Amino acid sequence: MGFARTCSVALVGVEGVVVEVQADLEPGVAAFTLVGLPDKSLTESRDRVRAAVVNSGAEWPQKKLTVGLSPASVPKSGSGFDLAVAASVLGAAERIDPRELADIVMIGELGLDGRVRPVRGILPAVLAAAEAGYEQVVVPECAAAEASLVPGVSVLGVRSLRQLIAVLADEPVPEEEQDPQGRPDPLLAGLRMPGTGAATGMRSIGAAQHDHGHEHGHDLADVVGQESARTAVEVAAAGRHHLFLEGPPGAGKTMLAERLPAVLPRLCRAESLEVTAVHSVAGLLPPGKPMIDTAPYCAPHHSATMQSLVGGGPGIARPGAVSLAHRGVLFLDETPEFSSHALDALRQPLEAGHVVIARSAGVVRFPARFLMVLAANPCPCGRFSQTDETCECSPSAIRRYQARLSGPLLDRVDLRVEVDRVTRSQLAGDGPRGDCTATVADRVRAARERSAARLAGTPWRSNSEVPGRELRSRWRAAPGALEEAERSLERGVLTARGLDRVLRVAWTVADLVGHDRPDARDVALALQLRTGVPRGVPMALGALT
């Protein structure tokens, strides 16, 4: 009787469980049985593995073969177990020394010719293996760079099963033929799976496209006028505050949102691993760049369903837009056109910073700490304002349109700004131009450093995360600075949550202008950004220094 075992990883969301793959050979009629709660794609691995082993020059054992995936209670899906199943079978057949396999984690799909193809979720799988104490991992060659992001793990990238057999048997490693130059590597298709995780109508712009955004035509200096909105974008970036832009079509709402990721600071290594893990599971990693180190940007279409926004789908849930925008920007253009159920589903991730999705196949938890930008027209035709008399919408139609954004959702938005129509003189360039992306990004970075120094030793990393009780007791504003905000609370203009958010925004304004703590003008600007009601303070941050 032959027996061998090796390991692989089963992914549940972005969390992994190390699975022991055991192979047992017994005398009897030749058969191949796979047990351990496999799904349909994993059950089909029996035929893939048999063909791959034979086409790799190894002999398939003509005995009763049983492959078990332990623990059997964990649901297992996908083709990433193929490599481990083949190695355990060859170990049981003594083609490979079983002792060489016991402490190795193998992840990869096998083609019928023995080539090793990449699968989604390589990074979170290797992270799970490292946390479980494994130090050796075998992955497809084209995914080795992604697996090498995990420290303390020795990564072996193989292009075929023949190469793996040669390495484990201490034989000369055969050279694999490379594809002709000028053609894409077909093995890379496993790293990007269109339509998986990013639902229909959603576009997820990789962070690499927003790196040095001004070089790609995404410079804040291109936005004409809009001093209030530009200030709101800077405050949103400095404190990770959610933003609501309301104004007529063509005023620049989408331009401002698209330029926000380039203003955000670079992700630290821990944040980069979180973002890369989510995009790896979704099959959306940019080719040639295994690690995402700048803020992602996700802008789903207004026809997106609730599952595509928060995650879900049949079987094991997939990450949605809120998770693809983790540590980055989620832009909802034409927000009133989204379904009310989809918008209200955003309330919980906005507060908690993660999404928990319960399905019959299991409970999945995805990270979802994003900066949300809402954009809306003032009415269905988009021309309603105090200065424009061309709007033809009835008052009831305007009320219905604006009521599509629920009060509880808007109460979670820190900044609300009206974007004015651009005038002819502004388009002609007669007035002063705004600061470029690089200048604003430097101010945002300096403000983040001030807040990080203040929050050192606490579980919070930005002003938007600090609880209100801490702002009222531990970090107090200047004496008398909150009088106007407290009067707004008494009149019902602000809720208790709204007052806490005004305090957070005031601290961000103070960080941007270099104040040790918010004064009355900082709080007044925060109130103006929160409610949209003029408070007699200039919108330019430079006027507050």
XYZ file of C-alpha atoms in Angstrom:
545
model
C 0.000 0.000 0.000
C 1.306 3.429 -0.954
C 0.471 6.639 0.877
C 1.600 10.242 0.459
C 0.375 13.644 1.505
C 1.003 17.262 0.635
C -0.870 20.523 1.205
C -2.868 23.130 -0.668
C -5.122 26.035 0.343
C -8.899 26.456 0.184
C -10.010 30.086 -0.067
C -13.151 31.362 1.629
C -13.374 34.987 0.528
C -9.911 36.447 1.107
C -9.164 34.074 3.978
C -7.452 30.747 3.409
C -7.512 27.359 5.124
C -4.622 24.942 4.617
C -5.956 21.649 3.275
C -4.043 18.377 3.483
C -4.212 16.414 0.227
C -3.774 12.693 0.920
C -3.376 9.950 -1.681
C -3.764 6.239 -0.915
C -3.057 3.328 -3.278
C -4.501 -0.136 -2.599
C -4.665 -3.343 -4.628
C -7.875 -3.664 -6.583
C -9.677 -2.539 -9.680
C -8.153 0.654 -11.083
C -10.321 3.574 -9.970
C -9.888 7.181 -8.899
C -12.041 8.461 -6.040
C -11.896 12.066 -4.791
C -13.435 12.782 -1.377
C -13.513 15.769 0.993
C -16.417 18.029 -0.073
C -15.147 19.020 -3.552
C -17.231 21.121 -5.934
C -17.821 20.404 -9.627
C -14.625 22.070 -10.889
C -12.578 20.190 -8.305
C -14.230 16.856 -9.113
C -13.164 17.327 -12.730
C -9.534 17.468 -11.573
C -9.462 13.658 -11.716
C -9.389 13.736 -15.522
C -7.046 16.734 -15.694
C -4.546 15.182 -13.283
C -4.561 11.783 -14.993
C -3.899 13.285 -18.420
C -1.255 15.684 -17.049
C 0.647 12.890 -15.288
C 0.654 10.649 -18.368
C 1.654 13.488 -20.719
C 4.465 14.452 -18.362
C 6.161 11.089 -18.884
C 5.141 9.500 -15.584
C 3.235 6.236 -15.228
C -0.307 6.380 -13.866
C -0.775 3.764 -11.096
C -3.176 0.964 -12.111
C -4.560 0.442 -8.632
C -7.449 1.619 -6.511
C -6.639 5.289 -5.838
C -8.339 7.421 -3.191
C -7.516 11.107 -2.780
C -8.835 12.811 0.345
C -9.012 16.529 1.091
C -8.820 17.165 4.821
C -10.512 18.742 6.742
C -13.522 17.371 4.895
C -15.918 19.870 6.500
C -14.389 22.876 4.682
C -15.975 23.589 1.263
C -13.402 23.357 -1.512
C -13.768 24.869 -4.951
C -11.691 25.725 -7.975
C -8.888 24.083 -9.880
C -6.035 25.237 -7.629
C -5.752 21.788 -6.015
C -4.630 20.053 -9.244
C -0.907 20.384 -8.559
C -1.199 19.038 -5.001
C -3.385 16.108 -6.122
C -0.904 15.143 -8.858
C 2.072 15.378 -6.489
C 0.382 13.265 -3.810
C -0.561 10.593 -6.384
C 3.022 10.465 -7.670
C 4.248 10.276 -4.084
C 1.966 7.350 -3.319
C 3.207 5.658 -6.507
C 6.798 6.272 -5.267
C 7.734 8.305 -8.339
C 8.530 11.049 -5.817
C 9.774 10.515 -2.264
C 6.694 11.088 -0.052
C 8.887 12.690 2.614
C 9.699 15.526 0.205
C 6.014 16.448 -0.111
C 4.795 16.558 3.476
C 5.766 20.159 4.301
C 5.143 21.800 0.924
C 2.059 23.809 -0.062
C 1.164 23.509 -3.758
C -1.208 25.805 -5.629
C -1.951 25.621 -9.344
C -4.142 24.235 -12.099
C -2.890 21.566 -14.505
C -3.472 21.533 -18.227
C -3.897 18.226 -20.021
C -0.361 18.569 -21.401
C 1.111 19.020 -17.917
C 1.573 22.791 -17.990
C 0.859 24.562 -14.708
C -1.655 27.399 -14.990
C -2.206 30.177 -12.426
C -5.412 30.571 -10.454
C -7.066 33.455 -8.660
C -6.093 34.194 -5.066
C -2.423 33.187 -5.085
C -1.454 35.941 -2.614
C -4.118 35.243 0.065
C -3.429 31.516 -0.311
C 0.302 31.975 0.334
C -0.494 34.318 3.229
C -2.655 31.584 4.774
C 0.143 29.050 4.306
C 2.653 31.370 5.980
C 0.316 31.989 8.918
C -0.064 28.217 9.331
C 3.720 27.857 9.619
C 4.624 26.500 6.182
C 7.838 27.790 4.654
C 7.848 26.189 1.163
C 5.300 26.950 -1.538
C 5.056 25.750 -5.143
C 3.103 27.989 -7.522
C 2.887 28.525 -11.296
C 5.923 30.305 -12.702
C 3.961 33.349 -13.897
C 2.500 33.828 -10.391
C 5.793 33.489 -8.516
C 6.237 37.268 -8.237
C 2.843 37.588 -6.543
C 3.606 34.735 -4.124
C 7.016 36.244 -3.302
C 5.322 39.268 -1.747
C 4.822 37.201 1.417
C 7.930 37.387 3.634
C 9.476 34.281 5.167
C 8.256 31.876 2.483
C 10.444 30.083 -0.070
C 8.641 30.161 -3.422
C 9.279 27.721 -6.271
C 7.741 28.714 -9.593
C 7.243 25.860 -12.059
C 5.995 25.981 -15.629
C 5.057 22.322 -15.936
C 4.510 19.175 -13.890
C 7.663 17.726 -15.509
C 9.740 20.449 -13.897
C 8.166 19.834 -10.477
C 8.844 16.082 -10.685
C 12.466 16.747 -11.643
C 13.001 19.200 -8.762
C 11.462 16.903 -6.134
C 13.233 13.789 -7.491
C 16.578 15.617 -7.694
C 16.830 15.114 -11.455
C 17.910 17.521 -14.226
C 15.159 20.081 -14.721
C 13.881 20.066 -18.321
C 13.566 23.286 -20.249
C 10.071 24.224 -21.380
C 9.444 25.785 -24.766
C 8.564 29.449 -24.647
C 5.699 30.849 -26.669
C 6.589 32.802 -29.835
C 7.497 36.430 -29.251
C 4.725 38.924 -29.779
C 1.963 36.605 -28.582
C 0.535 36.840 -25.073
C 1.369 34.006 -22.749
C -1.763 31.807 -22.588
C -0.909 30.871 -19.015
C -1.512 34.478 -17.913
C -5.218 34.076 -18.700
C -5.681 32.524 -15.274
C -4.612 35.732 -13.540
C -7.338 37.862 -15.098
C -10.850 36.505 -15.269
C -13.301 39.020 -16.771
C -16.698 39.008 -15.145
C -15.554 37.216 -11.983
C -15.972 39.397 -8.905
C -16.491 42.560 -10.943
C -20.101 42.198 -11.983
C -21.648 43.267 -15.259
C -21.479 47.006 -15.816
C -18.614 47.546 -13.367
C -15.224 48.840 -14.315
C -12.334 48.589 -11.872
C -9.432 50.812 -12.795
C -6.162 49.345 -11.585
C -4.111 51.527 -9.309
C -1.255 51.513 -11.787
C -3.310 53.704 -14.119
C -3.680 56.290 -11.371
C -0.013 56.342 -10.481
C 1.299 59.760 -11.561
C -2.219 60.595 -12.723
C -1.184 63.976 -14.136
C 0.888 62.200 -16.770
C -2.264 60.514 -18.074
C -4.371 63.682 -18.244
C -5.693 63.337 -14.687
C -4.413 66.572 -13.168
C -6.458 68.668 -10.741
C -5.231 71.791 -12.532
C -7.430 70.775 -15.482
C -10.574 71.371 -13.396
C -11.752 74.900 -14.176
C -13.100 76.940 -11.248
C -14.897 74.872 -8.580
C -12.915 76.241 -5.634
C -15.361 74.789 -3.110
C -15.325 71.346 -4.710
C -11.526 71.322 -4.981
C -11.265 72.178 -1.281
C -13.712 69.378 -0.471
C -11.657 66.899 -2.522
C -8.497 67.894 -0.646
C -10.210 67.577 2.746
C -11.696 64.220 1.722
C -8.262 62.904 0.746
C -6.543 64.191 3.891
C -9.024 62.679 6.355
C -10.676 59.905 4.291
C -14.048 61.645 4.473
C -16.933 60.624 2.211
C -17.974 63.247 -0.333
C -21.234 64.191 -2.090
C -21.015 66.392 -5.196
C -24.259 67.886 -6.499
C -24.461 70.036 -9.604
C -25.557 70.310 -13.234
C -24.186 68.046 -15.972
C -20.802 69.032 -17.349
C -19.708 70.985 -14.269
C -16.797 68.650 -13.480
C -18.092 66.157 -10.895
C -16.634 63.125 -12.651
C -13.364 64.953 -13.359
C -12.928 65.686 -9.667
C -13.677 62.098 -8.648
C -11.262 60.644 -11.203
C -8.462 62.869 -9.906
C -9.001 61.982 -6.250
C -7.008 58.677 -6.254
C -3.872 60.469 -7.482
C -4.113 62.852 -4.496
C -4.275 60.036 -1.942
C -0.966 58.944 -0.369
C 0.674 55.696 -1.419
C -0.424 52.576 0.407
C 1.852 51.155 3.080
C 2.946 47.536 2.729
C 0.171 46.135 4.951
C -2.475 48.078 3.009
C -0.944 46.991 -0.300
C -1.176 43.333 0.710
C -4.840 43.791 1.673
C -5.726 45.452 -1.637
C -3.695 43.013 -3.721
C -5.317 40.032 -1.975
C -8.823 41.281 -2.828
C -7.930 41.987 -6.462
C -6.192 38.604 -6.708
C -9.324 36.798 -5.516
C -11.417 38.800 -7.995
C -9.030 38.046 -10.868
C -8.346 41.732 -11.519
C -4.618 42.099 -10.837
C -2.933 44.273 -13.475
C -0.653 42.060 -15.603
C 3.022 42.515 -14.895
C 2.414 44.290 -11.587
C 1.740 41.791 -8.807
C 1.479 44.367 -6.027
C -0.934 47.321 -5.987
C 0.715 50.141 -4.063
C -1.530 53.103 -4.962
C -5.175 53.730 -4.158
C -7.594 51.728 -6.351
C -10.553 53.362 -8.064
C -13.841 51.634 -8.788
C -16.762 53.283 -10.605
C -19.695 50.885 -11.116
C -22.493 51.764 -13.516
C -25.793 52.869 -11.980
C -27.413 49.629 -13.207
C -25.210 47.620 -10.807
C -27.077 45.233 -8.528
C -26.740 44.995 -4.768
C -24.630 41.826 -5.118
C -22.199 43.553 -7.489
C -21.816 46.457 -5.065
C -21.370 44.652 -1.735
C -20.406 41.195 -2.996
C -22.206 37.901 -3.379
C -23.255 35.692 -6.241
C -24.039 31.970 -6.460
C -21.995 29.567 -4.373
C -19.039 31.114 -2.574
C -19.498 34.890 -2.518
C -17.220 37.060 -4.647
C -15.947 40.537 -3.717
C -18.049 43.478 -4.896
C -17.287 47.077 -5.729
C -16.925 48.134 -2.078
C -14.152 45.549 -1.625
C -12.462 46.314 -4.951
C -12.320 49.935 -3.744
C -10.798 48.941 -0.383
C -8.237 51.596 0.678
C -9.230 53.569 -2.409
C -12.151 55.425 -3.992
C -15.662 54.178 -4.780
C -17.327 56.609 -7.178
C -21.094 56.354 -7.697
C -21.958 58.629 -10.602
C -25.662 59.430 -11.118
C -26.268 58.159 -7.586
C -30.093 58.650 -7.592
C -30.296 56.234 -10.539
C -28.957 53.359 -8.391
C -31.586 51.140 -6.804
C -32.534 52.122 -3.269
C -31.751 48.596 -1.999
C -28.227 48.758 -3.440
C -27.559 52.180 -1.899
C -28.925 51.252 1.519
C -26.728 48.150 1.506
C -23.740 50.509 1.671
C -24.629 51.735 5.170
C -23.090 48.796 7.048
C -19.705 48.725 5.238
C -19.465 52.518 5.591
C -19.584 52.147 9.363
C -17.837 48.805 9.899
C -15.143 48.888 7.205
C -15.923 45.335 6.104
C -18.731 43.262 4.562
C -20.040 39.980 5.976
C -21.996 37.922 3.426
C -23.921 34.865 4.618
C -24.670 32.139 2.062
C -25.647 28.498 2.317
C -22.099 27.589 1.295
C -20.613 29.605 4.168
C -20.042 33.044 5.631
C -17.508 35.273 3.883
C -15.901 38.450 5.211
C -14.390 40.974 2.793
C -12.556 44.191 3.728
C -14.370 47.349 2.602
C -12.767 50.480 4.032
C -13.162 52.872 1.131
C -13.622 56.566 0.422
C -17.061 57.038 -1.145
C -17.785 59.818 -3.644
C -21.415 60.395 -4.649
C -22.358 62.545 -7.646
C -25.881 63.646 -8.524
C -27.769 66.184 -10.588
C -30.102 68.559 -8.733
C -33.135 67.281 -10.694
C -33.971 64.816 -13.496
C -33.083 67.322 -16.237
C -30.058 68.597 -14.300
C -30.754 72.322 -14.703
C -32.495 73.142 -11.406
C -30.726 75.853 -9.408
C -31.378 79.273 -7.901
C -29.716 81.033 -10.858
C -30.987 78.893 -13.755
C -34.582 79.318 -14.844
C -34.530 76.776 -17.693
C -35.506 73.767 -15.539
C -38.796 72.225 -16.659
C -39.130 69.626 -13.883
C -42.170 69.854 -11.626
C -41.595 70.373 -7.879
C -42.958 66.894 -7.151
C -40.537 65.342 -9.682
C -37.620 67.174 -8.084
C -38.670 65.994 -4.612
C -38.996 62.380 -5.778
C -35.617 62.529 -7.505
C -33.806 63.945 -4.482
C -35.633 61.565 -2.103
C -33.955 58.571 -3.784
C -30.934 59.285 -1.582
C -32.042 58.203 1.884
C -31.349 60.347 4.914
C -29.420 57.618 6.777
C -27.040 57.234 3.817
C -26.446 60.977 3.437
C -25.929 61.256 7.203
C -22.840 59.067 6.759
C -21.379 61.487 4.201
C -19.071 64.068 5.785
C -18.792 66.583 2.935
C -21.588 67.944 0.730
C -20.693 70.465 -1.949
C -22.668 72.126 -4.713
C -20.712 72.180 -7.971
C -21.551 75.357 -9.899
C -21.895 75.680 -13.634
C -18.641 76.763 -15.288
C -18.721 80.270 -16.773
C -17.317 81.392 -20.127
C -14.610 83.523 -18.479
C -13.434 80.537 -16.420
C -13.201 78.345 -19.509
C -11.277 81.090 -21.298
C -8.651 80.929 -18.566
C -9.003 84.540 -17.378
C -8.984 83.615 -13.683
C -6.234 81.981 -11.629
C -5.637 78.265 -12.166
C -5.956 75.830 -9.298
C -3.097 73.863 -7.781
C -1.868 70.817 -9.655
C -2.191 67.253 -8.382
C 1.397 67.086 -7.093
C 0.981 70.234 -4.953
C -2.298 69.061 -3.438
C -0.880 65.567 -2.846
C 2.041 67.066 -0.889
C -0.373 68.996 1.375
C -2.494 65.879 1.866
C 0.594 63.852 2.746
C 1.695 66.437 5.309
C -1.796 66.481 6.863
C -1.811 62.687 7.052
C 1.547 62.772 8.828
C 0.201 65.241 11.428
C -2.850 63.117 12.102
C -0.759 59.920 12.214
C 1.542 61.463 14.820
C -1.471 62.469 16.911
C -3.124 59.046 16.591
C 0.061 57.048 17.235
C -0.579 54.259 19.707
C -4.321 54.132 18.953
C -6.268 51.712 16.712
C -7.232 54.590 14.362
C -5.209 55.766 11.403
C -7.208 58.676 9.979
C -9.493 61.373 11.337
C -12.609 59.781 9.836
C -12.131 56.680 12.025
C -11.840 58.418 15.418
C -14.979 57.969 17.583
C -16.821 61.106 18.627
C -16.357 60.431 22.332
C -12.587 60.615 21.873
C -12.876 63.931 20.012
C -14.996 65.388 22.810
C -12.806 64.159 25.670
C -9.286 63.250 24.567
C -8.708 65.679 21.679
C -10.728 68.808 22.368
C -11.211 71.730 20.026
C -10.243 75.259 21.012
C -12.473 76.921 23.659
C -15.673 78.250 22.105
C -14.976 76.659 18.708
C -18.027 74.392 18.860
C -20.670 76.977 19.797
C -22.135 77.281 16.303
C -22.085 73.497 15.763
C -23.871 72.918 19.076
C -26.538 75.467 18.121
C -27.067 73.575 14.864
C -27.527 70.389 16.893
C -30.145 72.050 19.119
C -32.065 73.355 16.088
C -32.102 69.891 14.506
C -29.870 70.868 11.580
C -27.298 68.309 12.755
C -27.770 64.861 14.258
C -25.485 63.544 17.000
C -23.643 61.528 14.337
C -23.480 64.670 12.193
C -21.851 66.634 15.021
C -19.190 63.927 15.404
C -18.514 64.087 11.679
C -18.181 67.879 11.799
C -15.567 67.433 14.536
C -13.645 64.945 12.406
C -13.702 67.249 9.387
C -12.604 70.181 11.581
C -9.575 68.198 12.730
C -8.706 67.428 9.103
C -8.987 71.124 8.195
C -6.728 71.963 11.150
C -4.174 69.387 9.952
C -4.215 70.865 6.450
C -3.674 74.463 7.597
C -1.193 73.548 10.351
C -3.261 74.307 13.486
C -2.579 72.366 16.684
C -6.317 71.986 17.244
C -9.473 73.229 15.471
C -10.515 76.815 16.109
C -13.849 78.491 15.347
C -12.996 79.096 11.670
C -11.948 75.476 11.153
C -15.229 74.292 12.655
C -17.172 76.853 10.582
C -15.586 75.556 7.381
C -16.344 71.982 8.453
C -19.977 72.984 9.062
C -20.119 74.658 5.674
C -18.719 71.540 3.992
C -21.105 69.326 5.955
C -24.377 71.203 5.499
C -23.750 73.261 2.367
C -24.990 76.396 4.186
C -22.586 79.385 3.931
C -20.990 80.269 7.282
C -19.090 83.375 6.256
C -15.698 81.715 5.928
C -13.669 81.468 2.707
C -13.593 78.053 1.044
C -9.899 78.342 0.211
C -7.747 76.560 2.811
C -4.980 79.115 2.354
C -7.196 81.811 3.886
C -7.342 79.915 7.205
C -3.602 79.723 7.836
